[in-house]
mmCIF file of C-alpha atoms in Angstrom:
data_model
loop_
_atom_site.group_PDB
_atom_site.id
_atom_site.type_symbol
_atom_site.label_atom_id
_atom_site.label_comp_id
_atom_site.label_asym_id
_atom_site.label_seq_id
_atom_site.Cartn_x
_atom_site.Cartn_y
_atom_site.Cartn_z
ATOM 1 C CA MET A 2 -77.038 15.657 35.809
ATOM 2 C CA GLY A 3 -73.938 13.507 35.249
ATOM 3 C CA GLU A 4 -70.403 14.802 35.340
ATOM 4 C CA SER A 5 -68.645 16.005 32.189
ATOM 5 C CA ARG A 6 -66.397 13.649 30.274
ATOM 6 C CA ILE A 7 -62.926 14.507 28.958
ATOM 7 C CA GLU A 8 -62.903 14.648 25.190
ATOM 8 C CA ARG A 9 -60.243 12.443 23.607
ATOM 9 C CA GLN A 10 -58.180 14.170 20.939
ATOM 10 C CA SER A 11 -57.372 12.675 17.551
ATOM 11 C CA LEU A 12 -53.602 12.645 17.220
ATOM 12 C CA PRO A 13 -51.712 13.044 13.938
ATOM 13 C CA SER A 14 -49.075 10.563 12.858
ATOM 14 C CA PRO A 15 -46.003 10.966 15.083
ATOM 15 C CA ARG A 16 -43.110 13.006 13.725
ATOM 16 C CA TYR A 17 -39.706 11.367 14.270
ATOM 17 C CA GLU A 18 -36.598 13.575 14.150
ATOM 18 C CA TYR A 19 -32.876 12.978 14.659
ATOM 19 C CA GLY A 20 -31.151 14.993 17.370
ATOM 20 C CA ALA A 21 -27.448 15.085 16.506
ATOM 21 C CA ASP A 22 -25.918 11.589 16.641
ATOM 22 C CA ASP A 23 -27.403 10.327 19.879
ATOM 23 C CA HIS A 24 -30.986 11.606 20.315
ATOM 24 C CA VAL A 25 -34.356 10.913 18.754
ATOM 25 C CA PHE A 26 -37.160 13.424 19.221
ATOM 26 C CA VAL A 27 -40.772 12.365 18.700
ATOM 27 C CA GLU A 28 -43.635 14.849 18.431
ATOM 28 C CA LEU A 29 -47.061 13.326 19.032
ATOM 29 C CA ALA A 30 -49.036 16.573 18.671
ATOM 30 C CA GLU A 31 -48.375 20.292 18.298
ATOM 31 C CA SER A 32 -50.380 21.195 21.396
ATOM 32 C CA MET A 33 -50.861 19.762 24.859
ATOM 33 C CA SER A 34 -53.823 17.488 25.546
ATOM 34 C CA PHE A 35 -54.413 14.648 27.965
ATOM 35 C CA THR A 36 -54.483 12.268 25.002
ATOM 36 C CA ALA A 37 -51.064 13.401 23.738
ATOM 37 C CA ASN A 38 -49.482 13.493 27.162
ATOM 38 C CA PHE A 39 -50.832 10.126 28.262
ATOM 39 C CA LYS A 40 -49.565 8.625 24.994
ATOM 40 C CA ALA A 41 -46.095 10.125 25.563
ATOM 41 C CA GLN A 42 -46.024 8.784 29.101
ATOM 42 C CA ALA A 43 -47.211 5.322 28.040
ATOM 43 C CA ILE A 44 -44.615 5.034 25.262
ATOM 44 C CA THR A 45 -41.716 6.192 27.426
ATOM 45 C CA GLN A 46 -42.764 3.834 30.221
ATOM 46 C CA GLU A 47 -42.744 0.970 27.715
ATOM 47 C CA VAL A 48 -39.299 2.000 26.469
ATOM 48 C CA ARG A 49 -37.960 1.841 30.010
ATOM 49 C CA GLY A 50 -39.701 -1.453 30.707
ATOM 50 C CA ARG A 51 -38.447 -3.224 27.606
ATOM 51 C CA ASP A 52 -34.771 -2.621 28.367
ATOM 52 C CA LEU A 53 -33.912 -1.721 24.774
ATOM 53 C CA PRO A 54 -30.142 -1.720 24.055
ATOM 54 C CA GLY A 55 -28.253 1.543 24.241
ATOM 55 C CA ILE A 56 -30.924 3.660 25.944
ATOM 56 C CA VAL A 57 -29.254 6.324 28.100
ATOM 57 C CA GLU A 58 -32.196 8.518 29.113
ATOM 58 C CA VAL A 59 -35.921 8.769 28.405
ATOM 59 C CA ALA A 60 -37.624 12.165 28.776
ATOM 60 C CA PRO A 61 -41.384 12.524 28.252
ATOM 61 C CA SER A 62 -42.735 16.008 27.622
ATOM 62 C CA ASN A 63 -46.177 17.579 27.326
ATOM 63 C CA ALA A 64 -46.943 16.309 23.813
ATOM 64 C CA SER A 65 -43.641 14.737 22.786
ATOM 65 C CA TYR A 66 -40.675 12.813 24.106
ATOM 66 C CA LEU A 67 -36.898 12.614 23.705
ATOM 67 C CA ILE A 68 -34.712 9.517 23.743
ATOM 68 C CA HIS A 69 -30.972 9.753 24.441
ATOM 69 C CA PHE A 70 -29.180 6.657 23.154
ATOM 70 C CA ASP A 71 -25.688 5.263 22.628
ATOM 71 C CA PRO A 72 -25.102 5.028 18.838
ATOM 72 C CA GLY A 73 -22.450 2.405 19.505
ATOM 73 C CA GLN A 74 -25.197 0.042 20.687
ATOM 74 C CA ILE A 75 -28.198 0.973 18.564
ATOM 75 C CA GLN A 76 -28.659 2.927 15.338
ATOM 76 C CA PRO A 77 -31.255 5.724 15.250
ATOM 77 C CA ASP A 78 -33.301 4.143 12.457
ATOM 78 C CA ASP A 79 -33.508 0.882 14.395
ATOM 79 C CA LEU A 80 -34.581 2.784 17.508
ATOM 80 C CA ILE A 81 -37.244 4.669 15.537
ATOM 81 C CA GLU A 82 -38.572 1.376 14.225
ATOM 82 C CA ASP A 83 -38.856 0.090 17.804
ATOM 83 C CA LEU A 84 -40.647 3.289 18.815
ATOM 84 C CA ARG A 85 -43.093 2.956 15.915
ATOM 85 C CA ASP A 86 -43.900 -0.602 17.020
ATOM 86 C CA ILE A 87 -44.509 0.519 20.600
ATOM 87 C CA GLU A 88 -46.693 3.412 19.455
ATOM 88 C CA ASP A 89 -48.829 1.070 17.348
ATOM 89 C CA GLU A 90 -49.265 -1.388 20.225
ATOM 90 C CA ILE A 91 -50.433 1.056 22.902
ATOM 91 C CA ASP A 92 -54.155 1.470 23.427
ATOM 92 C CA LEU A 93 -54.954 4.079 26.083
ATOM 93 C CA THR A 94 -58.368 2.532 26.693
ATOM 94 C CA GLU A 95 -56.568 -0.456 28.204
ATOM 95 C CA TYR A 96 -53.287 1.034 29.417
ATOM 96 C CA THR A 97 -52.599 1.727 33.118
ATOM 97 C CA TRP A 98 -49.584 2.801 35.090
ATOM 98 C CA GLU A 99 -48.566 2.993 38.729
ATOM 99 C CA ALA A 100 -48.690 6.627 39.812
ATOM 100 C CA ARG A 101 -47.881 8.347 43.055
ATOM 101 C CA VAL A 102 -50.353 10.843 44.485
ATOM 102 C CA ILE A 103 -48.320 13.510 46.294
ATOM 103 C CA ASP A 104 -49.727 16.022 48.759
ATOM 104 C CA ILE A 105 -48.189 19.475 48.249
ATOM 105 C CA PRO A 106 -49.317 21.981 50.913
ATOM 106 C CA VAL A 107 -49.499 25.567 49.629
ATOM 107 C CA LEU A 108 -49.744 28.884 51.437
ATOM 108 C CA TYR A 109 -51.592 30.885 48.796
ATOM 109 C CA ASP A 110 -51.032 34.664 48.693
ATOM 110 C CA ASP A 111 -47.987 34.244 50.927
ATOM 111 C CA PRO A 112 -45.797 37.203 51.979
ATOM 112 C CA TRP A 113 -42.665 36.103 50.057
ATOM 113 C CA THR A 114 -44.132 35.769 46.573
ATOM 114 C CA HIS A 115 -46.342 38.813 47.254
ATOM 115 C CA GLU A 116 -43.271 40.920 48.024
ATOM 116 C CA THR A 117 -41.581 39.618 44.879
ATOM 117 C CA LEU A 118 -44.473 40.202 42.507
ATOM 118 C CA MET A 119 -44.966 43.735 43.798
ATOM 119 C CA LYS A 120 -41.364 44.555 42.829
ATOM 120 C CA PHE A 121 -42.077 43.690 39.214
ATOM 121 C CA ARG A 122 -45.443 45.308 38.451
ATOM 122 C CA ASP A 123 -43.854 47.238 35.578
ATOM 123 C CA ARG A 124 -43.298 43.884 33.836
ATOM 124 C CA HIS A 125 -46.866 42.681 34.305
ATOM 125 C CA GLN A 126 -49.979 42.906 32.134
ATOM 126 C CA ASP A 127 -51.886 44.589 34.978
ATOM 127 C CA PRO A 128 -49.598 46.733 37.172
ATOM 128 C CA ASP A 129 -52.510 47.703 39.433
ATOM 129 C CA ALA A 130 -53.455 44.132 40.432
ATOM 130 C CA THR A 131 -51.687 41.238 42.123
ATOM 131 C CA ASP A 132 -51.053 38.070 40.124
ATOM 132 C CA LEU A 133 -53.950 36.328 41.865
ATOM 133 C CA GLU A 134 -56.312 39.238 41.263
ATOM 134 C CA TYR A 135 -55.350 39.403 37.592
ATOM 135 C CA SER A 136 -55.609 35.622 37.106
ATOM 136 C CA ALA A 137 -59.014 35.517 38.783
ATOM 137 C CA ARG A 138 -60.369 38.361 36.668
ATOM 138 C CA ILE A 139 -59.319 37.066 33.253
ATOM 139 C CA ASN A 140 -60.676 33.597 34.078
ATOM 140 C CA GLY A 141 -64.093 34.922 35.094
ATOM 141 C CA PHE A 142 -63.874 34.352 38.859
ATOM 142 C CA ASP A 143 -65.345 36.774 41.375
ATOM 143 C CA GLY A 144 -62.009 37.191 43.107
ATOM 144 C CA PRO A 145 -58.842 35.494 44.412
ATOM 145 C CA GLU A 146 -60.685 33.342 46.976
ATOM 146 C CA GLU A 147 -62.902 31.716 44.359
ATOM 147 C CA PHE A 148 -59.911 31.369 42.051
ATOM 148 C CA ILE A 149 -57.805 29.638 44.725
ATOM 149 C CA GLU A 150 -60.666 27.240 45.432
ATOM 150 C CA ALA A 151 -60.700 26.268 41.760
ATOM 151 C CA HIS A 152 -56.917 25.838 41.553
ATOM 152 C CA ALA A 153 -56.819 23.641 44.664
ATOM 153 C CA GLY A 154 -60.149 21.985 43.918
ATOM 154 C CA ALA A 155 -58.879 19.218 41.639
ATOM 155 C CA PRO A 156 -55.514 17.428 41.420
ATOM 156 C CA HIS A 157 -52.878 18.111 38.772
ATOM 157 C CA MET A 158 -50.976 15.607 36.626
ATOM 158 C CA VAL A 159 -47.200 15.995 36.329
ATOM 159 C CA THR A 160 -46.795 16.127 32.547
ATOM 160 C CA MET A 161 -43.041 16.730 32.428
ATOM 161 C CA VAL A 162 -40.065 17.728 34.564
ATOM 162 C CA GLY A 163 -37.501 20.157 33.270
ATOM 163 C CA PHE A 164 -36.441 23.611 32.131
ATOM 164 C CA VAL A 165 -34.506 23.758 35.378
ATOM 165 C CA PRO A 166 -33.627 20.615 37.361
ATOM 166 C CA GLY A 167 -36.519 19.275 39.380
ATOM 167 C CA LEU A 168 -39.171 21.705 38.113
ATOM 168 C CA PRO A 169 -42.491 19.873 37.669
ATOM 169 C CA TRP A 170 -44.976 21.051 35.056
ATOM 170 C CA THR A 171 -48.497 20.113 36.133
ATOM 171 C CA PHE A 172 -51.795 20.213 34.234
ATOM 172 C CA GLN A 173 -55.041 20.298 36.209
ATOM 173 C CA MET A 174 -57.151 17.168 35.793
ATOM 174 C CA VAL A 175 -60.422 18.813 34.791
ATOM 175 C CA PRO A 176 -62.429 19.084 31.531
ATOM 176 C CA ARG A 177 -61.177 21.589 28.981
ATOM 177 C CA ASP A 178 -63.847 24.185 29.752
ATOM 178 C CA GLN A 179 -62.713 24.258 33.404
ATOM 179 C CA GLN A 180 -59.010 24.715 32.662
ATOM 180 C CA ILE A 181 -57.408 27.854 34.066
ATOM 181 C CA GLU A 182 -55.277 29.784 31.553
ATOM 182 C CA VAL A 183 -53.042 32.736 32.361
ATOM 183 C CA PRO A 184 -50.229 34.277 30.272
ATOM 184 C CA LYS A 185 -46.720 34.684 31.605
ATOM 185 C CA TYR A 186 -45.398 38.124 32.565
ATOM 186 C CA VAL A 187 -44.784 40.506 29.669
ATOM 187 C CA GLN A 188 -41.123 40.513 30.785
ATOM 188 C CA PRO A 189 -39.644 37.902 33.149
ATOM 189 C CA ARG A 190 -38.712 38.730 36.718
ATOM 190 C CA THR A 191 -35.075 38.604 37.723
ATOM 191 C CA GLU A 192 -35.966 36.809 40.958
ATOM 192 C CA THR A 193 -38.446 34.247 42.244
ATOM 193 C CA PRO A 194 -38.352 32.588 45.692
ATOM 194 C CA SER A 195 -37.589 28.893 45.859
ATOM 195 C CA ARG A 196 -40.672 26.701 46.305
ATOM 196 C CA ALA A 197 -42.895 29.363 44.703
ATOM 197 C CA VAL A 198 -46.037 28.015 43.060
ATOM 198 C CA GLY A 199 -46.358 29.719 39.689
ATOM 199 C CA PHE A 200 -48.686 29.478 36.727
ATOM 200 C CA GLY A 201 -48.175 30.090 33.007
ATOM 201 C CA GLY A 202 -50.326 29.088 30.061
ATOM 202 C CA ALA A 203 -52.304 26.194 31.500
ATOM 203 C CA PHE A 204 -49.520 24.820 33.713
ATOM 204 C CA THR A 205 -48.732 25.083 37.397
ATOM 205 C CA ALA A 206 -45.028 24.863 38.216
ATOM 206 C CA ILE A 207 -43.130 24.682 41.494
ATOM 207 C CA TYR A 208 -39.853 26.617 41.376
ATOM 208 C CA PRO A 209 -37.309 24.246 42.977
ATOM 209 C CA VAL A 210 -34.677 26.941 43.501
ATOM 210 C CA GLN A 211 -34.474 30.724 43.676
ATOM 211 C CA GLY A 212 -34.046 32.326 40.269
ATOM 212 C CA ALA A 213 -35.575 34.286 37.432
ATOM 213 C CA GLY A 214 -39.091 33.485 36.261
ATOM 214 C CA GLY A 215 -42.089 34.691 34.331
ATOM 215 C CA TYR A 216 -45.006 32.674 35.714
ATOM 216 C CA GLN A 217 -47.806 34.308 37.693
ATOM 217 C CA LEU A 218 -47.145 33.779 41.416
ATOM 218 C CA PHE A 219 -49.942 32.209 43.459
ATOM 219 C CA GLY A 220 -48.238 31.009 46.641
ATOM 220 C CA ARG A 221 -45.405 29.061 48.207
ATOM 221 C CA THR A 222 -45.045 25.521 49.482
ATOM 222 C CA PRO A 223 -43.010 24.721 52.597
ATOM 223 C CA VAL A 224 -41.819 21.404 51.148
ATOM 224 C CA GLU A 225 -38.935 20.726 48.789
ATOM 225 C CA VAL A 226 -39.358 19.208 45.319
ATOM 226 C CA LEU A 227 -35.581 19.042 44.763
ATOM 227 C CA ASP A 228 -33.028 17.801 47.302
ATOM 228 C CA VAL A 229 -29.626 17.728 45.604
ATOM 229 C CA GLY A 230 -27.921 16.385 48.716
ATOM 230 C CA GLN A 231 -30.689 13.786 49.187
ATOM 231 C CA GLU A 232 -30.797 14.576 52.876
ATOM 232 C CA LEU A 233 -34.536 13.995 53.303
ATOM 233 C CA ASP A 234 -35.689 10.370 53.473
ATOM 234 C CA THR A 235 -38.180 10.833 50.625
ATOM 235 C CA PHE A 236 -35.296 11.685 48.272
ATOM 236 C CA ALA A 237 -33.212 8.579 49.033
ATOM 237 C CA ASP A 238 -33.673 7.158 45.511
ATOM 238 C CA SER A 239 -33.778 10.411 43.553
ATOM 239 C CA MET A 240 -32.971 14.070 44.170
ATOM 240 C CA VAL A 241 -36.186 14.982 42.285
ATOM 241 C CA LEU A 242 -39.533 14.354 43.961
ATOM 242 C CA PRO A 243 -42.254 14.464 41.253
ATOM 243 C CA ASN A 244 -41.988 12.299 38.145
ATOM 244 C CA PRO A 245 -44.031 12.507 34.946
ATOM 245 C CA GLY A 246 -47.225 10.558 35.522
ATOM 246 C CA ASP A 247 -47.424 11.452 39.209
ATOM 247 C CA ILE A 248 -50.463 13.310 40.532
ATOM 248 C CA ILE A 249 -50.148 16.438 42.676
ATOM 249 C CA ASN A 250 -52.741 17.438 45.249
ATOM 250 C CA PHE A 251 -52.267 21.154 45.962
ATOM 251 C CA ARG A 252 -53.690 21.535 49.472
ATOM 252 C CA ARG A 253 -54.360 24.996 50.870
ATOM 253 C CA ILE A 254 -52.827 25.700 54.284
ATOM 254 C CA ASP A 255 -52.542 28.709 56.607
ATOM 255 C CA ARG A 256 -49.395 30.427 57.878
ATOM 256 C CA ASP A 257 -49.231 28.440 61.107
ATOM 257 C CA GLU A 258 -49.249 25.128 59.244
ATOM 258 C CA TYR A 259 -46.733 26.475 56.742
ATOM 259 C CA ASP A 260 -44.299 27.392 59.520
ATOM 260 C CA SER A 261 -44.809 24.066 61.287
ATOM 261 C CA ILE A 262 -44.172 22.037 58.126
ATOM 262 C CA ARG A 263 -41.170 24.157 57.167
ATOM 263 C CA GLU A 264 -39.623 23.586 60.589
ATOM 264 C CA GLU A 265 -40.021 19.814 60.138
ATOM 265 C CA VAL A 266 -38.516 19.959 56.635
ATOM 266 C CA GLU A 267 -35.487 21.912 57.832
ATOM 267 C CA SER A 268 -34.948 19.498 60.727
ATOM 268 C CA GLY A 269 -35.257 16.487 58.410
ATOM 269 C CA GLU A 270 -38.307 15.153 60.243
ATOM 270 C CA TYR A 271 -41.054 15.918 57.726
ATOM 271 C CA GLY A 272 -42.846 12.915 56.266
ATOM 272 C CA TYR A 273 -44.318 13.504 52.820
ATOM 273 C CA ASP A 274 -47.877 12.275 52.346
ATOM 274 C CA ILE A 275 -47.632 10.043 49.274
ATOM 275 C CA GLY A 276 -50.018 7.340 48.109
ATOM 276 C CA THR A 277 -49.824 4.948 45.161
ATOM 277 C CA VAL A 278 -52.567 4.168 42.652
ATOM 278 C CA ASP A 279 -52.986 2.300 39.385
ATOM 279 C CA PHE A 280 -53.885 5.192 37.128
ATOM 280 C CA GLU A 281 -56.385 4.313 34.394
ATOM 281 C CA PRO A 282 -56.599 6.938 31.616
ATOM 282 C CA GLU A 283 -59.906 5.522 30.387
ATOM 283 C CA GLU A 284 -61.527 5.976 33.790
ATOM 284 C CA PHE A 285 -60.272 9.545 33.912
ATOM 285 C CA PHE A 286 -61.678 10.348 30.458
ATOM 286 C CA GLU A 287 -65.062 8.886 31.352
ATOM 287 C CA ARG A 288 -65.596 10.338 34.859
ATOM 288 C CA PRO A 289 -62.898 12.910 35.665
ATOM 289 C CA GLU A 290 -64.496 14.470 38.734
ATOM 290 C CA SER A 291 -65.369 11.326 40.667
ATOM 291 C CA TYR A 292 -62.252 9.484 39.516
ATOM 292 C CA THR A 293 -59.822 12.213 40.619
ATOM 293 C CA GLN A 294 -61.593 12.412 43.966
ATOM 294 C CA GLN A 295 -61.118 8.664 44.280
ATOM 295 C CA LEU A 296 -57.416 9.016 43.477
ATOM 296 C CA THR A 297 -56.786 11.563 46.238
ATOM 297 C CA GLU A 298 -58.440 9.339 48.837
ATOM 298 C CA VAL A 299 -55.151 7.397 49.106
ATOM 299 C CA LEU A 300 -53.652 10.368 50.956
ATOM 300 C CA ASP A 301 -53.744 10.396 54.759
#
């Protein structure tokens, strides 16, 4: 029996909105789908590549994007016309982009996030279960072990970066019927460890810094995704590691490997495992399982 295909979604006509005097917001769909996100990424990549006048910043999101522009160099209606032209020209069956595949080691059910989540059971849907136990149960898994295998069993696409600086939102690259979905806490926590791997809705996020949060806590990574001082070699060009369009491989590790990697990160000696691929949306839609396995083969 062949592998399942990813169903392409029919998108409505884009909705273009003004944001004060210097932003244009474009909604491609009301809900997240690979079709909407890939279209947002393709359009924003084209905007960057075409060097349009007055563009200050380009920010793709899950099913939309935002353009910050200088109104002294380009008028919003002219920019919208350019965006309409780009949208009409892009065909995802032919479009490709260069993507990084980034290995993110994760200590699932780690002591730090476990201690945190146990402090806030009164804010959780199921005070008598851990976040992993609850997430496994409502998704039909036999238990946390089977659930962790599913979460780490296929790579995740970075669909946007934001909410707090350097926080990647990732969407697992599997057919819709295999997507994990878990609600956020009933009330947010007032603390979350830095580098915690959390999950809300259908998105995995890595908390770049310590702070409040409402996502279910699954584990912790020993590596940084934000380096404000750009002290690590991998952050020489940007203080943020993952970019929209990158692919994350969440790799399960044990405590010994966690401690070893963390020691190398803190000493500045850790070398991130990052490969580069030409990502082809059409190949992903047609054969998601074998294609994503092929993508992760670029990692050491």
